[in-house]
Amino acid sequence: MNSRWKWTVWRAVAAVILLSGAVAAVRRFTLGLGAVTDLSDGFPWGIWVSFDVMCGVGLAGGGFTISAMVYLFGRERYRSLARPAIFTAFIGYLMVVGGLIFDLGHPWRIWHPMVMWNHHSVMFEVAWCVTLYTTVLAAEVSTMVFERLKMVRSAHIAHNLAVPLTMLAVLLSMLHQSSLGSLFLLVPGRLHALWYTPLLPFLFFLSAIGVGLSMTIVESNLTSRSMGRAVEAQVLRSVARVAAGVYALYVLLRLGDLVWRGQLGALWPVDRAAAFFLLEFACGFVLPLALYARTRVRRNSRWLYHTAQLAVLGFLFNRLNVGITGFEVVSGVRYTPTWEEMSITLSLVTVGVILFALAIRYLPVLEEEKSLAPAFAERQQSQRSLEPAAIRGG
Amino acid sequence: MKAILFDATWCVGCGACVEACAEENGLPAEASPGLHADRYTSLEEHDDTYLRRLCMHCLHPSCVSACPVGALQKTEAGPVTYDFDRCIGCRYCMVACPFSIPRYEWSSLTPRVRKCEMCSARVAEGKPTACAEICPTEATMFGERDEMIALAKQRIAENPDDYSQHIYGLEEAGGTCVLVIGSQELIDTAFDPRVPDEALPEKTWVVLSRIPTAVGVAGVGLVGLNWIIRRRMALMNDTESSNNGGGGR
């Protein structure tokens, strides 16, 4: 492999971000939260919660969605997307854990929820979901590591675990994605009515599936470009069709919910809350739906790529609105993230991008390790002969 | 269940409660006005009357339900207490509180959540809270919640012109262990109108309590669906191979 290091614009940008992130990190752990954030008693949660945690978890939604389609429901045509999606999810969760380490007042007590239980707390559920699902993702990623290291036996075990791990991934994601919405059920008086709804848990889950599929399209485009390959247009087209369905359901539910709760009036006159809501909902959800639903868009790789990008942005906007705008407009407290908050968040994203770039280069992320195939076949053959005939018979 | 009754009509704004609270809880004697990490209670001026701000010690506290590690507890005697040794600093309690009461030591590297704990140690010994004990005008009273409600009603009945009929805290957020009475104008304007009368932890519990069922149903569903799909695929493979390889009987 080419070992010559070259500076490119993007590498320089990444270096600047990581450098400022490192300075900010040192300041965070020597001066405390108050000195480096714009958080206050009136505004206790900022972008480290709303972006790093809430968006990180959401963007990981492709991991369980695609792997369920492939490993549980036998939709083989999506197989090439499963590993990149799982790896993206793993990075998403690493970003969540990273964000928590900066955001928690006592990061070294991050294990407390494992031994000090309060099953009435949504945050308790969140803590367990983060821990368990990060473990499951690590196990899923380990398959790729074992393959690369030619550890046939371990790789084989990991392969056989794919189905149960995927089931766990689906169950835990279902709980975790929705629990991030449930967190806000407790604050009907503090979150603006345009975003507060009893449906929050379900809407969070559904939008995570939507953004997971969109993320898969974006990330597949990016890898194809960087590896100089043709875009997997056929498969992405199918992903987009599924996404169209998910977005249709989401948009209908969200609109129906506004009508049901009698909150349509909150959109007029257009104040800050209404403007942010309309921008988020129209550009981030309705427009992607309209585009995904069109055959012409799905057939055009460029259009599809941009649609997916728009959907991802819309999702980020939604989570930031729930976590920040929706609280700001009610409390009247203004929150503007400091450079330290921004640079730590950007650093986490940058580390994620670098990890992904390294992974597609050094791990069998894009396709399964071919050299191990004969070894697998052999093992499977010997195993099959041990199975009782009845299973294969009927 | 104990409670604090604050009567804004009787309060002269001397600030003895704030000082006694600081002394009892080891807070700095000198501090800026308002609620913050160094003040568990404060006096707020509304025209010519004063209103005390402090933790309301809800009957069904949102913060207690929110805390993932059980650092916040509702004691049988009434106080909502905080155990720093458990706290991970997620600050969900601060977000959750319908009265926006908990404060944080933002400038500390080992930050604590700060709020009135209703002198839980004193209360356990059968003593009144420091603020109630020191109050020279009986504006802050301490006792059984039932007795405090009766006292509030009595004061309102004796001087109906000076009071709103509304005892703040009787119903708010499902009822609180701090009750406030005062003039019509004060009670109508000094509190956040968005605080509902219902207990809020129920709103997350309806979801949390369904998790075991949801996981069970979804788990069985996934296993079942997976089994059906695999079987169909296996059958298809068998048919194919017998068609291709066997070449009929």
XYZ file of C-alpha atoms in Angstrom:
643
model
C 0.000 0.000 0.000
C 1.100 3.565 -0.653
C 2.801 4.745 2.507
C 3.581 8.284 1.343
C 1.654 10.797 3.435
C 0.290 13.757 1.536
C -1.383 16.835 2.951
C -4.742 17.505 1.377
C -7.202 20.277 2.181
C -9.454 17.875 4.082
C -6.593 16.454 6.076
C -5.525 19.970 7.028
C -9.081 20.802 8.088
C -9.234 17.616 10.148
C -5.918 18.441 11.789
C -7.124 21.918 12.771
C -10.363 20.508 14.185
C -8.593 17.809 16.181
C -6.037 20.270 17.515
C -8.701 22.695 18.738
C -10.663 19.731 20.067
C -7.644 18.616 22.083
C -7.245 22.105 23.569
C -10.953 22.203 24.378
C -10.773 18.751 25.973
C -7.928 19.809 28.247
C -9.886 22.929 29.216
C -13.031 20.864 29.881
C -11.248 18.586 32.346
C -9.219 21.280 34.077
C -11.674 24.184 34.270
C -15.023 22.396 34.463
C -18.258 22.522 32.483
C -19.128 26.096 33.397
C -15.950 27.591 31.969
C -16.063 25.867 28.588
C -19.788 25.589 27.830
C -22.732 27.945 27.582
C -24.718 25.593 29.809
C -26.448 27.097 32.821
C -29.023 26.270 35.472
C -31.674 27.505 33.039
C -30.234 25.452 30.166
C -28.636 22.259 31.462
C -28.399 20.303 28.178
C -26.554 21.610 25.102
C -25.143 20.216 21.865
C -23.166 17.456 23.569
C -26.523 15.903 24.434
C -28.597 17.084 21.475
C -26.002 16.455 18.784
C -23.350 14.014 20.017
C -25.767 11.722 21.824
C -29.159 12.181 20.177
C -27.889 12.515 16.598
C -25.101 9.943 17.069
C -27.620 7.329 18.118
C -30.013 8.251 15.329
C -27.406 8.192 12.570
C -26.556 4.677 13.731
C -30.092 3.641 12.777
C -28.890 2.136 9.506
C -26.974 -0.561 11.391
C -29.948 -2.404 12.762
C -32.285 -1.596 9.849
C -30.057 -2.919 7.070
C -28.698 -5.849 9.067
C -32.250 -6.897 9.960
C -33.229 -6.795 6.279
C -30.233 -8.955 5.354
C -29.612 -11.333 8.259
C -33.169 -11.722 9.561
C -35.393 -11.262 6.547
C -33.115 -12.730 3.879
C -33.118 -9.671 1.624
C -29.826 -10.673 0.058
C -29.649 -7.774 -2.355
C -28.792 -5.436 0.540
C -25.920 -7.592 1.795
C -23.196 -5.310 0.430
C -24.629 -2.454 2.522
C -24.882 -4.329 5.808
C -21.275 -4.179 6.957
C -20.722 -0.479 6.174
C -24.014 0.263 7.974
C -22.985 -1.774 11.016
C -19.616 -0.060 11.099
C -21.294 3.356 10.803
C -23.522 2.423 13.725
C -20.484 1.400 15.752
C -18.882 4.771 15.054
C -22.151 6.514 15.934
C -22.180 4.808 19.318
C -18.506 5.550 19.945
C -19.411 9.196 19.322
C -22.236 8.883 21.847
C -19.923 7.463 24.491
C -17.333 10.122 23.639
C -19.923 12.879 23.951
C -21.094 11.491 27.301
C -17.562 11.494 28.686
C -17.369 15.229 28.041
C -20.932 16.006 29.065
C -21.361 14.020 32.273
C -20.381 15.879 35.413
C -18.709 12.691 36.644
C -17.642 10.685 33.581
C -15.653 8.259 35.717
C -18.954 7.183 37.275
C -20.400 6.258 33.882
C -20.776 2.660 35.141
C -23.037 3.627 38.066
C -26.318 2.838 36.247
C -25.102 -0.752 35.838
C -25.125 -1.303 39.594
C -27.388 1.463 40.953
C -30.781 0.819 39.467
C -33.828 2.994 39.043
C -36.139 1.295 36.599
C -38.519 4.268 36.741
C -35.921 6.375 34.936
C -35.800 6.688 31.154
C -32.159 7.722 31.555
C -31.538 4.358 33.231
C -32.981 2.665 30.145
C -30.823 4.882 27.932
C -27.686 4.007 29.905
C -28.333 0.274 29.601
C -29.173 0.514 25.909
C -25.969 2.446 25.165
C -23.892 -0.118 27.060
C -25.543 -3.219 25.637
C -25.853 -2.033 22.064
C -22.267 -0.743 21.941
C -21.238 -4.239 23.070
C -23.405 -5.878 20.408
C -21.966 -3.572 17.742
C -18.441 -4.360 18.924
C -19.245 -8.076 18.592
C -20.604 -7.504 15.084
C -17.532 -5.501 14.113
C -15.288 -8.178 15.598
C -16.367 -10.488 12.750
C -14.557 -8.173 10.338
C -11.464 -8.033 12.551
C -11.332 -11.832 12.902
C -11.671 -12.226 9.140
C -8.862 -9.802 8.471
C -6.616 -11.519 10.985
C -7.509 -14.862 9.407
C -8.691 -16.202 12.738
C -10.880 -18.797 11.083
C -12.348 -20.306 14.213
C -13.285 -16.997 15.847
C -14.563 -15.612 12.568
C -16.703 -18.705 12.161
C -18.200 -18.325 15.627
C -18.869 -14.646 14.976
C -20.532 -15.543 11.662
C -22.814 -18.012 13.366
C -23.745 -15.355 15.882
C -24.866 -12.926 13.161
C -28.564 -13.802 13.460
C -28.893 -13.669 17.269
C -26.731 -10.527 17.371
C -28.941 -8.889 14.764
C -32.024 -9.770 16.795
C -30.445 -8.172 19.848
C -29.484 -5.178 17.732
C -33.082 -4.724 16.578
C -34.548 -5.080 20.074
C -31.997 -2.780 21.705
C -32.298 -0.187 18.940
C -36.065 -0.260 19.215
C -35.699 0.498 22.926
C -32.865 2.974 22.631
C -34.125 5.058 19.721
C -37.541 5.395 21.314
C -36.147 6.022 24.800
C -34.379 9.161 23.593
C -37.838 10.435 22.692
C -39.311 9.181 25.960
C -36.792 11.311 27.887
C -38.827 14.354 26.914
C -42.223 12.922 27.855
C -41.421 14.069 31.384
C -41.348 17.763 30.453
C -44.675 18.775 28.906
C -44.314 22.260 30.386
C -40.739 22.860 29.256
C -40.654 21.582 25.657
C -42.607 23.571 23.067
C -45.925 21.996 22.064
C -44.888 21.775 18.402
C -42.416 19.073 19.440
C -43.890 17.709 22.664
C -46.206 14.830 21.898
C -46.955 11.502 23.551
C -45.849 10.027 20.220
C -42.228 11.184 20.745
C -40.870 7.672 21.435
C -42.422 6.246 18.285
C -41.504 9.267 16.158
C -37.883 9.000 17.335
C -37.798 5.308 16.435
C -39.361 5.848 13.021
C -37.132 8.786 12.116
C -34.088 6.760 13.163
C -35.056 4.098 10.604
C -35.592 6.825 8.005
C -32.290 8.529 8.692
C -30.519 5.164 8.986
C -31.568 4.329 5.423
C -30.637 7.832 4.242
C -27.272 7.578 5.986
C -26.677 4.270 4.208
C -27.228 5.970 0.858
C -24.932 8.882 1.764
C -22.184 6.676 3.129
C -22.352 4.250 0.212
C -21.948 7.185 -2.178
C -19.002 8.542 -0.206
C -17.193 5.190 -0.107
C -17.818 4.526 -3.788
C -16.330 7.910 -4.601
C -13.311 7.568 -2.385
C -12.613 4.043 -3.634
C -13.158 5.127 -7.241
C -15.945 2.606 -7.823
C -19.316 2.947 -9.491
C -22.217 3.760 -7.168
C -24.337 0.738 -6.252
C -27.296 2.365 -7.969
C -29.524 -0.691 -8.140
C -29.377 -1.456 -4.425
C -29.613 2.158 -3.308
C -32.713 2.542 -5.450
C -34.370 -0.214 -3.420
C -33.211 1.381 -0.169
C -34.766 4.645 -1.326
C -38.060 2.934 -2.018
C -38.142 1.579 1.541
C -37.160 5.037 2.831
C -40.057 6.589 0.906
C -42.444 4.320 2.785
C -40.903 5.151 6.147
C -40.969 8.902 5.474
C -44.577 8.727 4.255
C -45.640 7.105 7.516
C -43.588 9.601 9.531
C -44.973 12.683 7.768
C -48.549 11.422 8.073
C -48.114 10.648 11.778
C -46.482 13.973 12.534
C -49.188 15.943 10.703
C -51.965 13.843 12.178
C -50.469 14.364 15.616
C -50.469 18.162 15.202
C -54.104 18.090 14.125
C -55.083 15.621 16.858
C -53.488 17.753 19.579
C -54.974 20.930 18.076
C -51.548 22.509 17.627
C -51.888 23.594 13.993
C -52.643 27.060 15.353
C -49.155 27.243 16.858
C -47.819 27.548 13.307
C -49.510 30.905 12.748
C -48.363 33.626 13.230
C -44.907 32.395 12.324
C -42.762 32.988 15.401
C -39.317 31.479 16.010
C -40.716 28.097 17.069
C -43.040 27.889 14.066
C -40.296 28.967 11.657
C -37.879 26.339 12.981
C -40.604 23.705 12.925
C -41.659 24.506 9.367
C -38.085 24.581 8.114
C -37.330 21.272 9.806
C -40.511 19.509 8.771
C -40.878 20.871 5.239
C -37.237 20.692 4.143
C -36.116 17.802 6.302
C -39.021 15.385 6.026
C -41.707 16.387 3.497
C -39.253 17.306 0.741
C -37.166 14.124 1.138
C -40.419 12.147 1.037
C -41.513 13.890 -2.156
C -38.112 13.202 -3.721
C -37.728 9.599 -2.500
C -41.208 8.842 -3.798
C -40.304 9.831 -7.365
C -38.981 7.106 -9.638
C -36.967 9.679 -11.592
C -35.110 10.737 -8.449
C -34.443 7.163 -7.362
C -33.047 6.332 -10.812
C -30.673 9.316 -10.755
C -27.724 8.592 -8.487
C -26.822 12.238 -7.973
C -30.360 13.275 -7.098
C -30.715 10.330 -4.791
C -27.466 11.220 -3.040
C -28.587 14.810 -2.498
C -32.015 13.701 -1.297
C -30.392 11.446 1.277
C -28.109 14.286 2.391
C -31.146 16.515 2.821
C -32.886 13.816 4.859
C -29.859 13.483 7.139
C -29.737 17.257 7.656
C -33.471 17.288 8.374
C -32.979 14.615 11.000
C -30.147 16.551 12.691
C -32.342 19.648 12.622
C -35.186 17.710 14.261
C -33.065 16.428 17.138
C -31.525 19.862 17.712
C -34.997 21.403 17.693
C -36.252 18.957 20.305
C -33.140 19.319 22.467
C -32.450 23.034 22.060
C -34.951 25.207 20.140
C -37.986 23.647 21.799
C -36.562 24.484 25.247
C -35.166 27.907 24.307
C -38.463 29.289 23.033
C -40.324 28.185 26.169
C -37.773 29.193 28.806
C -36.564 32.348 27.112
C -32.998 31.335 28.014
C -30.680 31.666 25.031
C -28.021 29.048 24.459
C -25.136 29.548 22.041
C -22.556 26.748 22.025
C -19.026 27.911 22.803
C -16.041 27.166 20.560
C -15.039 24.430 22.994
C -18.426 22.722 22.671
C -18.313 23.040 18.890
C -14.759 21.835 18.480
C -15.227 18.802 20.721
C -18.352 17.856 18.782
C -16.586 18.411 15.453
C -13.607 16.421 16.709
C -15.826 13.454 17.548
C -17.328 13.608 14.051
C -13.842 13.888 12.541
C -12.570 10.911 14.511
C -15.615 8.990 13.260
C -14.867 9.870 9.636
C -11.199 8.912 10.054
C -12.140 5.603 11.689
C -14.496 4.834 8.824
C -11.884 5.728 6.215
C -9.343 3.494 7.962
C -11.870 0.689 8.299
C -12.800 0.535 4.638
C -9.082 0.394 3.861
C -7.914 -2.129 6.420
C -10.989 -4.177 7.345
C -13.289 -6.297 5.188
C -16.098 -3.756 5.551
C -17.115 -3.424 1.940
C -17.025 -7.124 1.152
C -16.522 -10.261 3.161
C -13.021 -11.725 3.156
C -12.958 -14.036 0.147
C -9.925 -16.030 1.217
C -11.845 -17.423 4.180
C -14.732 -18.696 2.072
C -13.301 -22.194 1.465
C -12.582 -22.607 5.162
C -16.168 -21.647 5.986
C -17.626 -23.958 3.399
C -15.628 -26.829 4.789
C -16.795 -26.201 8.316
C -20.372 -25.772 7.253
C -20.217 -29.014 5.323
C -18.946 -30.958 8.290
C -21.541 -29.334 10.526
C -24.371 -30.025 8.155
C -23.650 -33.751 8.136
C -24.126 -33.726 11.897
C -27.575 -32.146 11.714
C -30.492 -34.569 12.028
C -32.028 -35.360 8.700
C -35.458 -34.224 9.846
C -34.470 -30.556 9.827
C -33.334 -30.636 6.258
C -35.902 -33.116 5.112
C -39.495 -31.860 5.429
C -45.949 13.466 55.329
C -44.425 16.763 56.398
C -44.797 20.052 54.517
C -43.685 23.675 54.549
C -46.356 26.365 54.305
C -45.217 29.745 53.020
C -47.603 32.657 53.540
C -46.517 35.598 51.364
C -49.036 37.877 53.066
C -47.293 37.431 56.423
C -43.735 37.605 55.055
C -41.875 40.869 55.723
C -38.864 39.938 53.587
C -36.323 39.979 56.435
C -34.313 37.186 54.837
C -33.745 35.265 58.078
C -34.860 32.058 56.326
C -32.213 32.485 53.628
C -29.496 33.040 56.256
C -30.608 30.155 58.465
C -30.733 27.879 55.422
C -27.198 28.849 54.424
C -25.916 28.219 57.924
C -27.704 24.888 58.287
C -26.382 23.622 54.942
C -22.865 25.033 55.203
C -23.354 27.497 52.336
C -21.359 30.762 52.120
C -22.881 33.563 54.225
C -22.422 36.089 51.447
C -23.895 35.216 48.076
C -25.695 36.878 45.206
C -29.517 36.906 45.354
C -31.617 34.254 43.651
C -31.325 30.480 43.530
C -27.908 29.100 42.588
C -25.366 26.524 43.703
C -24.810 28.458 46.975
C -28.460 29.185 47.799
C -31.207 26.588 48.366
C -33.841 29.246 48.902
C -34.294 32.861 47.931
C -36.680 35.755 48.396
C -38.213 37.206 45.282
C -39.800 40.647 45.428
C -43.182 41.048 43.777
C -44.381 44.677 44.154
C -44.510 44.993 47.939
C -44.659 41.291 48.786
C -42.049 38.579 48.906
C -42.143 35.057 47.584
C -39.842 32.273 48.685
C -38.373 30.024 46.022
C -37.226 26.561 47.004
C -37.597 22.926 46.003
C -41.308 22.097 46.097
C -40.720 18.518 47.344
C -43.362 17.047 45.030
C -45.446 14.106 46.175
C -44.492 12.433 42.875
C -41.177 14.090 42.013
C -40.094 14.162 38.366
C -36.439 14.400 39.418
C -36.656 11.199 41.473
C -38.173 9.306 38.561
C -35.632 10.871 36.175
C -32.453 10.006 38.076
C -30.887 6.912 36.453
C -28.929 5.957 39.581
C -31.452 6.778 42.301
C -29.373 9.641 43.709
C -32.598 11.552 44.311
C -35.099 9.958 46.674
C -38.496 10.887 48.035
C -38.379 10.062 51.744
C -41.446 8.921 53.656
C -41.275 12.012 55.829
C -41.620 14.260 52.769
C -38.171 15.652 51.840
C -36.679 14.899 48.408
C -33.036 14.131 49.193
C -29.872 13.989 47.072
C -27.028 11.488 47.424
C -23.951 12.954 45.750
C -21.999 9.693 45.892
C -24.371 8.122 43.373
C -24.751 11.108 41.018
C -23.167 10.750 37.560
C -23.916 14.346 36.569
C -26.306 13.698 33.665
C -28.495 16.631 34.795
C -31.719 14.972 33.654
C -33.182 16.007 37.028
C -32.590 19.655 36.125
C -34.308 19.182 32.771
C -37.122 17.174 34.337
C -38.102 19.478 37.220
C -41.379 21.219 36.312
C -40.439 24.082 38.666
C -36.870 24.466 37.275
C -35.410 24.256 40.786
C -32.222 22.135 40.831
C -29.001 24.087 40.414
C -25.552 22.828 39.416
C -21.993 23.578 40.493
C -20.932 24.512 36.986
C -17.518 25.787 38.011
C -16.557 22.656 39.962
C -14.641 19.661 38.620
C -16.722 17.454 40.925
C -20.047 19.223 40.461
C -23.020 18.544 42.720
C -26.708 19.107 42.118
C -27.844 21.714 44.628
C -31.325 22.090 46.020
C -33.260 22.308 49.269
C -33.497 18.924 50.988
C -36.054 20.143 53.531
C -33.462 19.754 56.315
C -34.015 15.996 56.069
C -31.630 15.276 58.968
C -33.459 17.714 61.257
C -36.844 16.438 60.132
C -35.752 12.880 60.918
C -35.019 14.058 64.455
C -38.505 15.506 64.704
C -37.316 19.098 64.406
C -38.747 21.718 62.007
C -36.713 22.980 59.055
C -34.180 25.726 59.788
C -36.174 28.255 57.764
C -39.436 27.552 59.591
C -37.762 27.615 62.993
C -36.147 31.011 62.452
C -39.075 32.785 60.761
C -40.054 35.655 63.100
C -43.487 36.265 61.546
C -44.775 32.701 61.114
C -44.792 33.249 57.357
C -42.881 29.976 56.963
C -44.516 27.142 58.911
C -43.626 23.472 59.152
C -45.706 20.456 60.132
C -47.840 17.615 58.851
C -49.059 18.335 55.321
C -52.710 17.944 56.374
C -52.212 20.414 59.203
C -50.463 22.891 56.877
C -53.354 22.676 54.417
C -55.821 23.260 57.272
C -53.749 26.214 58.501
C -53.625 27.690 54.982
C -57.386 27.385 54.654
C -57.878 28.964 58.054
C -55.673 31.971 57.220
C -57.424 32.426 53.877
C -60.865 32.186 55.543
C -59.940 34.697 58.253
C -58.782 37.354 55.785
C -60.319 36.433 52.434
C -59.530 39.858 50.915
C -55.776 39.374 51.397
C -55.600 35.993 49.753
C -56.203 34.057 46.596
C -58.444 31.062 47.269
C -55.822 28.973 45.488
C -53.335 27.105 47.670
C -50.359 26.704 45.334
C -48.946 23.201 45.658
C -52.166 21.474 46.662
C -52.634 20.077 43.149
C -49.665 21.336 41.109
C -47.593 18.534 39.572
C -49.750 16.098 41.510
C -49.312 17.959 44.805
C -46.200 19.223 46.617
C -44.840 19.367 50.151
C -44.280 23.105 49.870
C -47.537 25.037 49.902
C -47.780 28.731 49.064
C -50.580 31.172 49.823
C -50.705 34.905 49.118
C -52.512 37.690 47.358
C -54.619 36.998 44.308
C -52.154 38.831 42.085
C -49.088 37.031 43.424
C -50.516 33.546 43.124
C -51.881 34.296 39.651
C -48.697 35.771 38.224
C -45.634 34.523 40.108
C -45.762 30.884 39.020
C -45.121 29.163 35.718
C -48.591 28.605 34.230
C -47.312 25.594 32.292
C -46.980 23.411 35.391
C -49.854 20.935 35.033
C -51.889 19.530 37.916
C -51.048 15.936 37.099
C -48.075 13.959 38.403
C -45.527 13.855 35.583
C -43.598 10.601 36.241
C -46.681 8.750 35.024
C -45.951 10.101 31.523
C -42.703 8.155 31.217
C -43.901 5.206 33.297
C -46.643 4.373 30.777
C -43.833 3.754 28.292
C -41.283 2.179 30.646
C -43.774 -0.235 32.183
C -44.546 -1.641 28.739
C -40.939 -2.466 27.868
C -40.954 -6.098 29.089
C -44.080 -6.835 27.039
C -42.746 -4.971 24.008
C -39.429 -6.823 24.136
C -41.201 -10.147 24.568
C -43.601 -9.593 21.700
C -40.951 -8.133 19.382
C -38.483 -10.888 20.289
C -40.937 -13.677 19.583
C -42.005 -11.871 16.413
C -38.435 -11.568 15.157
C -37.563 -15.174 15.912
C -40.786 -16.372 14.309
C -40.414 -14.227 11.210
C -36.803 -15.271 10.816
C -37.744 -18.927 11.156
C -40.504 -18.667 8.545
C -38.285 -16.833 6.076
C -35.385 -19.273 6.514
C -37.664 -22.218 6.072
C -39.160 -20.789 2.923
C -35.702 -20.151 1.557
C -34.569 -23.653 2.478
C -37.609 -25.128 0.758
C -36.950 -23.039 -2.337
C -33.337 -24.211 -2.385
C -34.395 -27.835 -2.034
C -36.887 -27.563 -4.877
C -34.276 -25.913 -7.038
C -31.616 -28.491 -6.341
C -33.962 -31.411 -6.881
C -35.120 -29.851 -10.169
C -31.593 -29.183 -11.376
C -29.605 -32.052 -9.968
C -32.058 -34.915 -9.731
C -33.578 -34.534 -13.178
C -36.886 -36.073 -12.066
C -37.669 -39.583 -10.995
